[in-house]
Structure formats: C-alpha cells, structure tokens
CSV table of C-alpha atoms and ligand atoms in Angstrom, one decimal:
chain,number,residue,atom,x,y,z
A,1,MET,CA,0.1,0.3,0.4
A,2,THR,CA,1.5,3.6,-1.0
A,3,ARG,CA,1.0,6.0,1.9
A,4,ILE,CA,1.4,9.9,1.0
A,5,THR,CA,1.6,12.2,4.0
A,6,VAL,CA,0.9,15.8,3.3
A,7,LEU,CA,1.1,18.9,5.3
A,8,ALA,CA,-1.3,21.9,4.3
A,9,GLY,CA,-3.1,24.9,5.3
A,10,GLY,CA,-6.4,25.6,4.3
A,11,VAL,CA,-7.5,26.8,0.4
A,12,GLY,CA,-4.2,25.8,-1.2
A,13,GLY,CA,-3.8,22.8,0.6
A,14,ALA,CA,-7.4,21.7,0.3
A,15,LYS,CA,-7.0,22.3,-3.9
A,16,PHE,CA,-3.9,20.3,-3.4
A,17,LEU,CA,-5.4,17.5,-1.6
A,18,ARG,CA,-8.8,17.5,-4.2
A,19,GLY,CA,-6.3,16.7,-7.1
A,20,LEU,CA,-4.0,14.3,-5.1
A,21,ARG,CA,-7.3,12.4,-4.2
A,22,THR,CA,-8.1,12.6,-8.2
A,23,GLU,CA,-4.5,11.3,-9.2
A,24,ALA,CA,-4.3,8.6,-6.6
A,25,ALA,CA,-7.3,6.8,-7.7
A,26,ARG,CA,-6.2,7.0,-11.0
A,27,ARG,CA,-2.8,5.4,-10.4
A,28,TRP,CA,-3.9,3.1,-7.2
A,29,PRO,CA,-7.3,2.4,-8.4
A,30,ASP,CA,-9.0,0.3,-5.1
A,31,GLY,CA,-12.1,-0.8,-8.0
A,32,ALA,CA,-14.4,1.5,-6.6
A,33,GLY,CA,-13.6,5.0,-8.1
A,34,GLY,CA,-11.5,5.1,-4.7
A,35,THR,CA,-7.9,4.6,-3.8
A,36,SER,CA,-6.4,2.0,-2.1
A,37,ALA,CA,-3.2,4.3,-1.5
A,38,GLU,CA,-3.8,5.9,1.9
A,39,LEU,CA,-4.0,9.4,2.2
A,40,THR,CA,-3.0,11.4,5.5
A,41,ALA,CA,-3.0,15.6,5.7
A,42,VAL,CA,-1.3,17.6,8.4
A,43,VAL,CA,-3.1,20.3,9.2
A,44,ASN,CA,-2.1,23.6,10.5
A,45,THR,CA,-4.4,24.5,13.4
A,46,GLY,CA,-2.5,28.2,13.9
A,47,ASP,CA,-5.2,30.2,12.6
A,48,ASP,CA,-7.7,28.4,15.1
A,49,ALA,CA,-9.8,30.5,17.5
A,50,TRP,CA,-12.6,30.8,20.4
A,51,LEU,CA,-14.5,33.2,19.0
A,52,ALA,CA,-18.9,33.8,20.1
A,53,GLY,CA,-17.8,30.6,22.8
A,54,LEU,CA,-16.7,28.5,20.2
A,55,ARG,CA,-13.5,26.5,18.6
A,56,ILE,CA,-12.9,27.8,14.9
A,57,THR,CA,-10.7,25.7,13.2
A,58,PRO,CA,-10.3,27.3,9.9
A,59,ASP,CA,-7.7,25.5,7.8
A,60,LEU,CA,-9.6,22.1,9.3
A,61,ASP,CA,-12.7,23.2,7.8
A,62,SER,CA,-11.0,24.3,4.7
A,63,ILE,CA,-9.7,21.1,3.6
A,64,LEU,CA,-13.0,18.9,5.4
A,65,TYR,CA,-15.9,21.1,2.7
A,66,ALA,CA,-13.5,20.6,0.0
A,67,LEU,CA,-12.8,17.4,0.3
A,68,ALA,CA,-16.8,16.7,1.0
A,69,GLY,CA,-18.0,18.8,-1.9
A,70,VAL,CA,-19.6,21.0,0.3
A,71,ASN,CA,-18.0,24.5,0.3
A,72,ASP,CA,-18.5,27.2,-1.8
A,73,GLU,CA,-16.0,27.4,-4.7
A,74,GLN,CA,-16.9,30.6,-5.8
A,75,ARG,CA,-16.2,32.9,-2.5
A,76,GLY,CA,-13.3,29.6,-2.6
A,77,TRP,CA,-14.5,29.7,1.8
A,78,GLY,CA,-17.2,28.4,3.6
A,79,ARG,CA,-20.6,26.5,2.7
A,80,ALA,CA,-22.5,26.6,-0.3
A,81,GLY,CA,-25.9,28.0,-0.3
A,82,GLU,CA,-25.1,29.5,2.6
A,83,SER,CA,-26.3,32.3,4.9
A,84,GLU,CA,-25.4,34.5,7.7
A,85,ARG,CA,-28.8,35.2,10.1
A,86,VAL,CA,-27.1,33.9,13.1
A,87,SER,CA,-23.7,36.2,12.8
A,88,ALA,CA,-26.4,39.4,12.1
A,89,GLU,CA,-27.7,38.3,15.2
A,90,LEU,CA,-24.3,38.2,17.1
A,91,ARG,CA,-23.5,41.4,15.9
A,92,ALA,CA,-26.2,43.0,17.4
A,93,TYR,CA,-25.5,42.0,20.1
A,94,GLY,CA,-21.9,42.9,20.0
A,95,VAL,CA,-20.5,39.1,20.4
A,96,GLY,CA,-17.8,37.9,18.3
A,97,TRP,CA,-15.5,39.6,15.9
A,98,PRO,CA,-18.5,42.1,13.7
A,99,TRP,CA,-15.3,41.3,10.8
A,100,PHE,CA,-15.3,37.9,10.8
A,101,THR,CA,-18.3,36.3,9.3
A,102,LEU,CA,-19.4,33.1,11.0
A,103,GLY,CA,-22.1,30.9,8.4
A,104,ASP,CA,-24.9,29.0,9.3
A,105,LEU,CA,-24.0,25.9,8.1
A,106,ASP,CA,-20.5,26.6,9.0
A,107,LEU,CA,-21.5,27.2,13.3
A,108,GLY,CA,-23.2,23.9,12.6
A,109,THR,CA,-19.3,22.5,12.4
A,110,HIS,CA,-18.1,24.9,15.5
A,111,ILE,CA,-21.5,23.9,17.4
A,112,ALA,CA,-20.9,20.8,16.9
A,113,ARG,CA,-16.8,20.8,17.4
A,114,THR,CA,-17.4,22.9,20.3
A,115,SER,CA,-19.8,21.0,22.2
A,116,TRP,CA,-17.6,17.7,21.5
A,117,LEU,CA,-13.9,19.5,23.4
A,118,ARG,CA,-17.0,20.5,26.1
A,119,GLU,CA,-17.4,16.6,26.6
A,120,GLY,CA,-13.9,16.0,27.3
A,121,ALA,CA,-12.8,15.1,23.1
A,122,PRO,CA,-8.9,15.2,22.2
A,123,LEU,CA,-9.1,17.1,19.1
A,124,GLY,CA,-8.3,14.4,17.0
A,125,GLU,CA,-11.0,12.6,18.0
A,126,VAL,CA,-13.0,15.2,17.3
A,127,VAL,CA,-11.8,15.4,13.3
A,128,THR,CA,-12.0,12.3,13.0
A,129,ARG,CA,-15.9,12.8,14.0
A,130,LEU,CA,-16.3,15.8,11.7
A,131,SER,CA,-14.6,14.1,9.2
A,132,SER,CA,-17.0,10.7,9.5
A,133,ARG,CA,-20.1,12.1,7.7
A,134,TRP,CA,-18.6,12.5,4.3
A,135,PRO,CA,-16.5,9.6,2.3
A,136,LEU,CA,-13.4,12.1,1.9
A,137,GLY,CA,-10.9,10.0,0.9
A,138,VAL,CA,-8.1,11.6,3.1
A,139,ARG,CA,-7.5,11.2,6.8
A,140,LEU,CA,-7.7,14.6,8.3
A,141,LEU,CA,-4.6,15.0,11.3
A,142,PRO,CA,-4.5,18.5,13.6
A,143,MET,CA,-1.2,18.9,13.7
A,144,THR,CA,-1.7,18.7,17.7
A,145,GLU,CA,-4.5,18.7,20.0
A,146,GLN,CA,-2.4,22.0,22.1
A,147,GLU,CA,-3.6,25.3,21.2
A,148,VAL,CA,-1.5,27.2,19.9
A,149,GLU,CA,-2.5,30.0,18.4
A,150,THR,CA,-0.3,32.4,15.8
A,151,GLN,CA,-0.1,35.8,16.6
A,152,VAL,CA,1.1,38.4,14.8
A,153,GLU,CA,3.6,41.4,15.7
A,154,VAL,CA,2.5,44.6,14.1
A,155,GLU,CA,3.5,48.1,14.1
A,156,ASP,CA,0.9,50.5,14.5
A,157,GLY,CA,1.1,54.3,15.0
A,158,GLY,CA,4.4,54.0,15.8
A,159,ARG,CA,3.9,51.5,18.9
A,160,THR,CA,4.3,47.8,18.1
A,161,ARG,CA,1.6,45.2,19.8
A,162,LEU,CA,0.2,41.6,19.5
A,163,MET,CA,-2.2,40.3,17.5
A,164,HIS,CA,-4.4,36.8,16.8
A,165,PHE,CA,-3.8,36.0,13.1
A,166,GLN,CA,-7.0,36.1,11.8
A,167,GLU,CA,-7.3,39.8,13.4
A,168,TRP,CA,-4.2,40.8,11.0
A,169,TRP,CA,-5.3,38.8,8.0
A,170,THR,CA,-9.1,38.8,8.1
A,171,ARG,CA,-9.5,42.4,9.0
A,172,TYR,CA,-6.9,44.5,8.6
A,173,ARG,CA,-6.2,42.2,5.4
A,174,ALA,CA,-2.5,42.2,6.5
A,175,SER,CA,-1.8,46.0,5.5
A,176,LEU,CA,0.0,46.6,8.9
A,177,PRO,CA,3.6,45.5,8.4
A,178,ALA,CA,3.9,41.8,10.3
A,179,LEU,CA,7.1,42.2,12.7
A,180,ARG,CA,7.2,39.1,13.1
A,181,PHE,CA,4.5,35.6,14.2
A,182,VAL,CA,5.1,34.1,17.2
A,183,GLN,CA,2.7,31.0,18.2
A,184,PRO,CA,3.4,30.7,22.0
A,185,GLY,CA,3.8,27.8,22.9
A,186,VAL,CA,4.3,26.0,20.4
A,187,ASP,CA,8.2,24.8,21.4
A,188,ARG,CA,6.1,22.4,23.9
A,189,ALA,CA,3.7,20.9,22.1
A,190,GLU,CA,3.6,18.1,21.0
A,191,ALA,CA,2.8,17.0,17.1
A,192,ALA,CA,-1.1,15.2,17.6
A,193,PRO,CA,-1.9,11.8,18.0
A,194,GLY,CA,-1.3,9.9,14.1
A,195,VAL,CA,0.8,12.3,13.2
A,196,ILE,CA,4.6,11.6,13.7
A,197,GLU,CA,3.6,8.0,12.3
A,198,ALA,CA,2.1,9.3,9.4
A,199,ILE,CA,5.5,11.2,8.4
A,200,ALA,CA,7.2,8.2,9.6
A,201,SER,CA,5.8,5.6,7.6
A,202,ALA,CA,4.5,7.6,4.3
A,203,ASP,CA,6.2,6.4,1.0
A,204,VAL,CA,5.9,10.1,0.2
A,205,VAL,CA,5.9,13.4,2.2
A,206,VAL,CA,4.6,16.2,0.2
A,207,PHE,CA,4.7,20.2,1.7
A,208,ALA,CA,1.4,21.7,-0.3
A,209,PRO,CA,1.1,24.5,-2.2
A,210,SER,CA,0.5,26.2,1.2
A,211,ASN,CA,1.9,29.7,2.8
A,212,PRO,CA,4.5,29.3,3.6
A,213,VAL,CA,4.9,30.8,6.6
A,214,VAL,CA,1.6,30.6,8.6
A,215,SER,CA,0.3,27.5,7.1
A,216,ILE,CA,3.5,25.2,6.8
A,217,GLY,CA,5.4,27.2,8.4
A,218,THR,CA,3.6,27.0,11.5
A,219,ILE,CA,2.9,22.9,11.3
A,220,LEU,CA,6.8,22.6,11.3
A,221,ALA,CA,7.3,24.9,14.2
A,222,ILE,CA,6.3,21.7,16.5
A,223,PRO,CA,9.8,20.3,17.1
A,224,SER,CA,8.9,17.1,17.2
A,225,LEU,CA,6.9,17.0,13.6
A,226,ALA,CA,9.7,18.9,12.0
A,227,ARG,CA,12.3,16.2,13.6
A,228,ALA,CA,9.6,13.6,11.8
A,229,VAL,CA,10.1,15.3,8.5
A,230,ARG,CA,13.9,15.3,9.0
A,231,ASP,CA,14.6,11.5,10.1
A,232,THR,CA,11.7,10.3,7.9
A,233,ARG,CA,12.7,7.7,4.9
A,234,ALA,CA,10.7,8.7,2.7
A,235,PRO,CA,11.5,11.0,-0.2
A,236,VAL,CA,9.9,14.9,0.3
A,237,VAL,CA,9.0,17.5,-2.4
A,238,GLY,CA,7.1,20.7,-1.6
A,239,VAL,CA,5.3,22.8,-3.9
A,240,SER,CA,5.6,25.6,-5.1
A,241,PRO,CA,2.5,28.1,-3.9
A,242,ILE,CA,4.8,30.7,-5.3
A,243,VAL,CA,4.6,31.3,-8.9
A,244,GLY,CA,5.8,34.2,-11.0
A,245,GLY,CA,7.3,36.2,-7.8
A,246,ALA,CA,3.5,36.0,-6.6
A,247,PRO,CA,1.2,34.4,-4.2
A,248,VAL,CA,-1.6,32.8,-6.7
A,249,ARG,CA,-3.6,34.3,-4.2
A,250,GLY,CA,-4.0,36.0,-0.7
A,251,MET,CA,-1.2,37.5,1.0
A,252,ALA,CA,1.6,35.1,1.7
A,253,ASP,CA,3.6,37.4,0.5
A,254,ALA,CA,3.2,39.5,3.4
A,255,CYS,CA,4.7,36.5,5.5
A,256,LEU,CA,7.7,36.0,4.1
A,257,ALA,CA,8.5,40.0,4.3
A,258,ALA,CA,8.2,39.7,7.7
A,259,ILE,CA,11.0,36.7,8.0
A,260,GLY,CA,13.0,38.2,5.6
A,261,VAL,CA,12.4,36.0,2.6
A,262,GLU,CA,12.0,37.4,-1.2
A,263,THR,CA,8.2,36.0,-2.4
A,264,GLY,CA,9.8,34.2,-5.1
A,265,ALA,CA,10.1,29.8,-6.0
A,266,ALA,CA,13.5,29.6,-5.4
A,267,ALA,CA,13.6,32.0,-1.8
A,268,VAL,CA,11.1,29.6,-0.3
A,269,ALA,CA,13.1,26.6,-1.2
A,270,LEU,CA,15.8,27.8,0.4
A,271,HIS,CA,13.9,29.0,2.8
A,272,TYR,CA,13.1,25.5,4.0
A,273,GLY,CA,16.5,24.2,3.1
A,274,SER,CA,17.9,20.4,1.8
A,275,ARG,CA,17.4,17.1,4.0
A,276,ALA,CA,20.9,16.7,2.7
A,277,SER,CA,22.1,19.5,4.6
A,278,GLY,CA,19.7,19.4,7.2
A,279,GLY,CA,17.0,21.3,6.1
A,280,LEU,CA,13.6,19.9,5.6
A,281,LEU,CA,13.3,19.1,1.5
A,282,ASP,CA,14.6,16.9,-1.3
A,283,GLY,CA,12.6,18.2,-4.2
A,284,TRP,CA,11.0,21.5,-5.1
A,285,LEU,CA,8.2,21.0,-7.4
A,286,MET,CA,8.0,24.8,-9.5
A,287,ASP,CA,6.7,26.1,-12.4
A,288,THR,CA,7.8,27.2,-15.6
A,289,VAL,CA,7.4,30.9,-15.5
A,290,ASP,CA,10.1,30.2,-12.7
A,291,GLU,CA,12.5,27.7,-14.5
A,292,SER,CA,15.6,29.7,-14.8
A,293,GLU,CA,16.1,29.8,-10.6
A,294,ALA,CA,15.6,25.9,-10.7
A,295,GLU,CA,20.1,26.2,-10.3
A,296,SER,CA,19.6,27.8,-7.7
A,297,ILE,CA,17.7,25.2,-5.8
A,298,ARG,CA,19.5,22.5,-7.3
A,299,GLY,CA,23.0,23.8,-6.4
A,300,ALA,CA,21.4,23.8,-2.7
A,301,GLY,CA,21.2,20.0,-2.5
A,302,ILE,CA,17.4,19.8,-3.3
A,303,ALA,CA,16.4,18.9,-6.5
A,304,ALA,CA,14.1,21.0,-8.8
A,305,ALA,CA,11.4,20.1,-11.7
A,306,ALA,CA,9.2,22.3,-13.2
A,307,ARG,CA,5.6,22.2,-14.8
A,308,PRO,CA,2.1,25.1,-14.7
A,309,LEU,CA,1.1,25.2,-11.2
A,310,LEU,CA,-2.3,27.1,-11.6
A,311,MET,CA,-5.2,24.5,-9.7
A,312,THR,CA,-7.5,26.0,-12.2
A,313,ASP,CA,-9.9,23.0,-12.3
A,314,LEU,CA,-9.6,19.9,-10.1
A,315,PRO,CA,-7.9,18.1,-13.9
A,316,ALA,CA,-4.8,20.9,-12.8
A,317,SER,CA,-4.6,20.2,-9.2
A,318,ALA,CA,-4.4,17.1,-10.7
A,319,ALA,CA,-1.7,17.1,-13.0
A,320,ILE,CA,-0.1,18.5,-10.4
A,321,ALA,CA,-0.2,15.8,-7.9
A,322,GLY,CA,0.6,13.8,-10.0
A,323,ALA,CA,4.4,15.3,-11.0
A,324,ALA,CA,5.0,15.8,-7.3
A,325,LEU,CA,4.8,11.9,-6.6
A,326,ASP,CA,6.8,12.4,-9.7
A,327,LEU,CA,9.6,13.6,-8.4
A,328,ALA,CA,9.5,12.0,-5.3
A,329,ASP,CA,10.1,8.5,-7.1
A,330,SER,CA,12.2,9.6,-9.2
A,331,LEU,CA,14.7,10.8,-5.5
A,332,ARG,CA,14.5,6.8,-4.1
B,1,GDP,P1,-5.2,29.4,3.4
B,1,GDP,O1,-4.5,28.5,4.6
B,1,GDP,O2,-6.6,29.3,3.9
B,1,GDP,O3,-4.8,30.5,3.6
B,1,GDP,O4,-4.7,28.3,2.5
B,1,GDP,P2,-2.7,28.2,2.1
B,1,GDP,O5,-1.9,28.3,3.4
B,1,GDP,O6,-3.4,26.1,2.3
B,1,GDP,O7,-2.9,28.0,0.9
B,1,GDP,C1,-2.6,29.7,0.2
B,1,GDP,C2,-1.1,29.8,-0.5
B,1,GDP,O8,-1.8,28.9,-1.6
B,1,GDP,C3,-1.3,31.5,-0.7
B,1,GDP,O9,-0.4,31.5,0.0
B,1,GDP,C4,-1.2,30.9,-2.2
B,1,GDP,O10,0.1,31.1,-2.7
B,1,GDP,C5,-1.2,29.3,-2.5
B,1,GDP,N1,-1.8,29.1,-3.6
B,1,GDP,C6,-3.6,29.8,-3.7
B,1,GDP,N2,-3.7,28.8,-4.8
B,1,GDP,C7,-2.7,28.4,-6.3
B,1,GDP,C8,-2.3,27.6,-6.9
B,1,GDP,O11,-3.4,27.6,-7.5
B,1,GDP,N3,-1.2,27.1,-7.3
B,1,GDP,C9,-0.5,27.4,-6.7
B,1,GDP,N4,1.3,27.0,-7.0
B,1,GDP,N5,0.3,27.6,-4.9
B,1,GDP,C10,-1.5,28.0,-5.2
B,2,CA,CA1,-4.9,29.8,6.9
C-alpha cells in the first residue's frame, strides 16, 4: 500500500488534496472509484480561535468542506448555499468579531466541534467525528491537539502590539506591516496522535502549495514534527505556492516579508532548505515561469522540476499532484 502524507494549510492545501485524491484513484484504484493508497493530511491549526464561545478551526474546515464537496467554489471559503442570519444576531449583541462572519451552516460545525471538545474529546477525535460524515478519501489530522495560535506583532501608529493572526489577516487584510509571527507554546507542543507515525511510515511526504510562513511554517514549528520530517525515509517534496514572484492568491508575500524571505519560488525552497544539509526538502516542484531559478535550487542540494502550477480546476490540480509524486519517485 502506498502512503502519502501531506502538510497543508487551508485553501491551497484543500485544492491540492482534491487533486491528489483524484490522481491517487487513477494510479492506485481500489476498484470502487477510490484509491487503495492511504492519504493523510497534517493540517495547520495555528489559525484556530475561540470566537463567540466556539472553537473555530479554519484550515481544517476549508479542507473538510472541499473534500466533502460542500464548499463555496465562488467565494473560495466556507460552505456553499450559506446564509448569515446567526452572525447578524451576534453582531447586534456585540458578540464575536464584527469583521469575521460565521455562516449558519458553518456554525453547525463549530457547535458540534465545541460540544465534543467540552465533553472532553481531544481535537484529533473531534476531527475524525466531523470527517466521518462524508467519504473524504483523505484522513485529516490536526498538527497538534494543543491550542497554539499564531499571533502577529505589528507596528501600529509608532507602537508595536500583538494581535491574533485572524485579526491581522481578515480585519486588516495583512496591511499592517508584520514584524514577526509567534505561536506561544509551540516549542512545547506535541504533534497530535498519528502525525509522527504518518510522516515516519510514509512513502512520500509532500508540502502542499500552502502559505510557507503561517501554514507550513506553523506546522513545522512543532519540534517533534519537524524532526519527523528530517528523519523520515520517504522523499520529502514541496510544491511551490509562489508562481512568477507572487502568491497566486492571498497575501503570503506579506508573511514572507516579515521573516525576511523574498517572494520567489527559489527563495521559499531555500528557506525550507535541503534535507542533505539539515533542512527539510529533497525536491521542489516549481512553475515553468520560474524555471530559471531551478539551478540555484539544485545548487542548494534540492532536486527541482518545473511544470505549470496553477490549480485552475480538478484535472490541473491532479496533474500537479502527479508531478509531485513523479518527482518523489525520481528521488528514491
Ligand atoms: P489558507 O490557509 O486558506 O491561506 O491556505 P493555504 O495556506 O493552504 O494556501 C494559501 C497559499 O496557496 C497562497 O499563499 C498561495 O501562494 C497558494 N496558492 C493558491 N492557489 C494556488 C495555485 O493555484 N497554485 C499554486 N502553486 N499555489 C496556490
Ligand atoms: Ca490558514
């Protein structure tokens, strides 16, 4: 059996996982339309928050809804056919964040999650229960069950202050210059049950084309998890979230600027570093438009391959996933 473990953030991670699920069904069919390969996603929980008394887990939900086929394709996040009646009531009471809308269907998920958490179920178990509603074809694991939330230190009117990542991202659209990102407690956080094993026993480990700082970077901030990536016998390949010097969508450039990394395909690969010299990657899949940067990646000891990387539709995402698997195969 082939085991593929993917580190993933929300929307970029979700698109890639949908493609991978399709590609895996083609390469390793199970005879029933699915795949015999074991697909596992280790998902960022740094964006999680308590809001209106509820625990919200945006990246896990983006992936859950997309794999279940109940996501809003147009808007790019949340549930399809969503309404916002409850959010309007909460706003009238001044509860929650006025700039962060919780859709009614989405609130159903948050209430179910919070209710199980309050009964004492750990987050991993909660994710299993939420996932069991749909045939996802991918096992979802939170990176950790501890609450380690990303905070952003910003400069605001000549002073520095910390705010939750969601506030910086959603309220300010990443417009306040970020000085740094911190996840208080992450250095003591344990990977969630199943995570280390999924990386250690994988045939391939893939970094999805997700935000390298606040999605993949946050996952890799868990010490035991980064160690598992360094130590796995599987090839570790990344798919570039940067195409032609820009994040395809979103504001990852603002995050990269804060950690002093240029917004470029090679710069991100070099930031992860080569496993041969204590880093995290064996291979890097980049877009054809960035092919001129391949030499500097290879020079750093990371294998590089180039192909179009825009996940415009499911076949495109599946072809990208296939190219990542091919690159991994070439490294065995
Ligand atoms: P979030 O948690 O919802 O912000 O999503 P992720 O962290 O999983 O992914 C966001 C990143 O996906 C962005 O920073 C983009 O750089 C990247 N991205 C989005 N669409 C595409 C695409 O079509 N191709 C590639 N290569 N990257 C993409
Ligand atoms: Ca996210």
